[in-house]
Every structure is written in structure tokens, then in C-alpha cells.
PDB file of C-alpha atoms in Angstrom:
ATOM      1  CA  MET A   1      34.088 -43.659  -5.909  1.00 59.00           C
ATOM      2  CA  PRO A   2      32.958 -42.131  -2.595  1.00 64.00           C
ATOM      3  CA  LYS A   3      29.400 -40.966  -2.268  1.00 71.00           C
ATOM      4  CA  THR A   4      29.065 -37.240  -1.937  1.00 71.00           C
ATOM      5  CA  ILE A   5      26.801 -36.009   0.680  1.00 68.00           C
ATOM      6  CA  PRO A   6      24.459 -33.138  -0.475  1.00 67.00           C
ATOM      7  CA  LYS A   7      25.045 -30.016   1.425  1.00 71.00           C
ATOM      8  CA  LYS A   8      21.965 -28.516   3.326  1.00 71.00           C
ATOM      9  CA  THR A   9      21.047 -25.211   1.778  1.00 73.00           C
ATOM     10  CA  ALA A  10      19.722 -22.379   3.677  1.00 75.00           C
ATOM     11  CA  LYS A  11      16.151 -21.698   2.907  1.00 84.00           C
ATOM     12  CA  THR A  12      15.508 -18.260   1.483  1.00 86.00           C
ATOM     13  CA  ARG A  13      12.856 -16.485   3.621  1.00 88.00           C
ATOM     14  CA  THR A  14      10.680 -13.976   1.714  1.00 89.00           C
ATOM     15  CA  ILE A  15       8.272 -11.367   3.029  1.00 88.00           C
ATOM     16  CA  PRO A  16       5.610  -9.459   0.993  1.00 89.00           C
ATOM     17  CA  TYR A  17       6.747  -6.134  -0.133  1.00 89.00           C
ATOM     18  CA  ASP A  18       4.744  -3.207   1.770  1.00 91.00           C
ATOM     19  CA  ALA A  19       4.829   0.093  -0.025  1.00 92.00           C
ATOM     20  CA  ALA A  20       3.516   1.898   3.137  1.00 93.00           C
ATOM     21  CA  ALA A  21       6.664   1.062   4.964  1.00 93.00           C
ATOM     22  CA  GLN A  22       8.744   3.050   2.526  1.00 93.00           C
ATOM     23  CA  LEU A  23       6.644   6.203   2.550  1.00 95.00           C
ATOM     24  CA  ARG A  24       7.804   8.317   5.276  1.00 94.00           C
ATOM     25  CA  THR A  25       7.558  11.947   4.312  1.00 95.00           C
ATOM     26  CA  PRO A  26       4.674  13.870   2.544  1.00 94.00           C
ATOM     27  CA  LYS A  27       7.171  14.644  -0.357  1.00 95.00           C
ATOM     28  CA  GLU A  28       7.562  10.835  -0.652  1.00 96.00           C
ATOM     29  CA  MET A  29       3.821  10.062  -0.515  1.00 96.00           C
ATOM     30  CA  ALA A  30       3.280  12.779  -3.003  1.00 95.00           C
ATOM     31  CA  ALA A  31       5.879  11.281  -5.427  1.00 96.00           C
ATOM     32  CA  TYR A  32       4.576   7.854  -4.953  1.00 96.00           C
ATOM     33  CA  LEU A  33       0.897   8.919  -5.746  1.00 95.00           C
ATOM     34  CA  GLU A  34       2.181  10.851  -8.817  1.00 96.00           C
ATOM     35  CA  ALA A  35       3.937   7.756 -10.201  1.00 96.00           C
ATOM     36  CA  CYS A  36       0.811   5.698  -9.484  1.00 96.00           C
ATOM     37  CA  PHE A  37      -1.257   7.916 -11.549  1.00 94.00           C
ATOM     38  CA  GLU A  38       1.192   7.726 -14.357  1.00 96.00           C
ATOM     39  CA  GLU A  39       1.241   3.916 -14.196  1.00 95.00           C
ATOM     40  CA  ALA A  40      -2.462   3.395 -13.513  1.00 94.00           C
ATOM     41  CA  HIS A  41      -3.777   3.834 -17.116  1.00 92.00           C
ATOM     42  CA  GLY A  42      -7.213   4.677 -15.844  1.00 88.00           C
ATOM     43  CA  ASP A  43      -7.272   1.824 -13.308  1.00 91.00           C
ATOM     44  CA  ALA A  44      -9.414   3.208 -10.348  1.00 90.00           C
ATOM     45  CA  ALA A  45      -8.606   0.200  -8.173  1.00 92.00           C
ATOM     46  CA  PHE A  46      -4.819   0.885  -8.595  1.00 93.00           C
ATOM     47  CA  ILE A  47      -5.312   4.383  -7.409  1.00 93.00           C
ATOM     48  CA  ALA A  48      -7.334   3.398  -4.557  1.00 94.00           C
ATOM     49  CA  LYS A  49      -4.793   0.855  -3.688  1.00 95.00           C
ATOM     50  CA  ALA A  50      -2.115   3.608  -3.695  1.00 96.00           C
ATOM     51  CA  LEU A  51      -4.243   5.835  -1.457  1.00 95.00           C
ATOM     52  CA  GLY A  52      -4.577   2.833   0.887  1.00 95.00           C
ATOM     53  CA  ASN A  53      -0.752   2.514   1.123  1.00 96.00           C
ATOM     54  CA  ILE A  54      -0.556   6.260   1.763  1.00 97.00           C
ATOM     55  CA  ALA A  55      -3.205   5.978   4.471  1.00 96.00           C
ATOM     56  CA  ARG A  56      -1.373   3.111   6.144  1.00 95.00           C
ATOM     57  CA  ALA A  57       1.809   4.985   6.061  1.00 96.00           C
ATOM     58  CA  LYS A  58       0.196   7.921   7.770  1.00 95.00           C
ATOM     59  CA  GLY A  59      -1.742   5.777  10.149  1.00 95.00           C
ATOM     60  CA  MET A  60      -5.248   4.353   9.276  1.00 95.00           C
ATOM     61  CA  ALA A  61      -6.701   5.264  12.555  1.00 96.00           C
ATOM     62  CA  GLN A  62      -5.718   9.026  12.086  1.00 96.00           C
ATOM     63  CA  VAL A  63      -7.102   8.993   8.439  1.00 96.00           C
ATOM     64  CA  ALA A  64     -10.230   7.352   9.643  1.00 96.00           C
ATOM     65  CA  ARG A  65     -10.787  10.062  12.307  1.00 96.00           C
ATOM     66  CA  ASP A  66     -10.002  12.892   9.838  1.00 96.00           C
ATOM     67  CA  SER A  67     -12.217  11.560   7.082  1.00 95.00           C
ATOM     68  CA  GLY A  68     -15.051  10.662   9.386  1.00 96.00           C
ATOM     69  CA  LEU A  69     -15.068   6.915   8.020  1.00 95.00           C
ATOM     70  CA  SER A  70     -14.483   3.754  10.001  1.00 95.00           C
ATOM     71  CA  GLN A  71     -10.997   1.885   9.727  1.00 95.00           C
ATOM     72  CA  ALA A  72     -12.814  -1.274   8.567  1.00 94.00           C
ATOM     73  CA  SER A  73     -14.567   0.674   5.565  1.00 93.00           C
ATOM     74  CA  LEU A  74     -11.228   2.311   4.802  1.00 94.00           C
ATOM     75  CA  TYR A  75      -9.319  -1.000   4.499  1.00 93.00           C
ATOM     76  CA  LYS A  76     -12.077  -2.561   2.435  1.00 93.00           C
ATOM     77  CA  SER A  77     -12.524   0.561   0.162  1.00 92.00           C
ATOM     78  CA  LEU A  78      -8.682   0.994  -0.432  1.00 94.00           C
ATOM     79  CA  SER A  79      -7.678  -2.469  -0.875  1.00 91.00           C
ATOM     80  CA  GLY A  80      -7.623  -2.382  -4.443  1.00 87.00           C
ATOM     81  CA  GLU A  81     -10.163  -5.200  -4.511  1.00 88.00           C
ATOM     82  CA  GLY A  82     -13.371  -2.989  -4.776  1.00 76.00           C
ATOM     83  CA  SER A  83     -14.572   0.111  -6.191  1.00 82.00           C
ATOM     84  CA  PRO A  84     -14.927   2.874  -3.514  1.00 88.00           C
ATOM     85  CA  ASP A  85     -17.482   5.653  -3.953  1.00 90.00           C
ATOM     86  CA  PHE A  86     -16.005   8.956  -5.128  1.00 91.00           C
ATOM     87  CA  ASP A  87     -17.290  10.460  -1.834  1.00 93.00           C
ATOM     88  CA  THR A  88     -15.004   8.136   0.021  1.00 92.00           C
ATOM     89  CA  ILE A  89     -12.002   9.006  -2.150  1.00 92.00           C
ATOM     90  CA  LEU A  90     -12.517  12.763  -1.622  1.00 94.00           C
ATOM     91  CA  LYS A  91     -12.862  12.241   2.127  1.00 95.00           C
ATOM     92  CA  VAL A  92      -9.572  10.281   2.068  1.00 95.00           C
ATOM     93  CA  VAL A  93      -7.869  12.820  -0.137  1.00 94.00           C
ATOM     94  CA  GLY A  94      -9.019  15.486   2.096  1.00 94.00           C
ATOM     95  CA  ALA A  95      -7.768  13.601   5.350  1.00 94.00           C
ATOM     96  CA  LEU A  96      -4.454  12.964   3.795  1.00 92.00           C
ATOM     97  CA  GLY A  97      -3.931  16.683   2.955  1.00 87.00           C
TER      98      GLY A  97
END
């Protein structure tokens, strides 16, 4: 019986999902934030991450200017890893409109 040579299979390339890339209009951003509030079940870090995604979609540099905060502190505060001050959240929400 002849030997079969295994076919080379193409490797599947994956990339991380980026919610910010999908948020193009204020209406989409509002719907996304509303859905996140429904799913958060009291998880403040989840909401902070959602605000971070919206801020990245709008442009973090612009949000930083409008909020009076540095980009670095926004990235850190809205990463979902920490617990941002409520003052920071209010400034971000104000900057996002």
C-alpha cells in the first residue's frame, strides 16, 4: 500500500477583537454602552472598559484634551484592570458627550 503524504494545512491567523473598531457613530456608542450596563451586573471595571472602548473609538487624544486628563491616565483608568475614581469617570463621560 502506498504511503500517503499529509497535506499541508493553512494556519488560521486570528487577531484580537477590538470593540472600538466597530463603534462608528454616536448612536452605536450609546447602544453599546447601554448593552454594557445591562450585562455588567454591578461590575464597575466592565463599565470602565466599555467607556475606554468608546473613548478609543472617538479618539483618546481628543477625549484626553476634552476631559483635562492625560492619555496615559485614561488608558490606565479605562483598561478594565483598575478601579478609576468617580471623578475620572465623570470627566470622561462629559468629554464623550
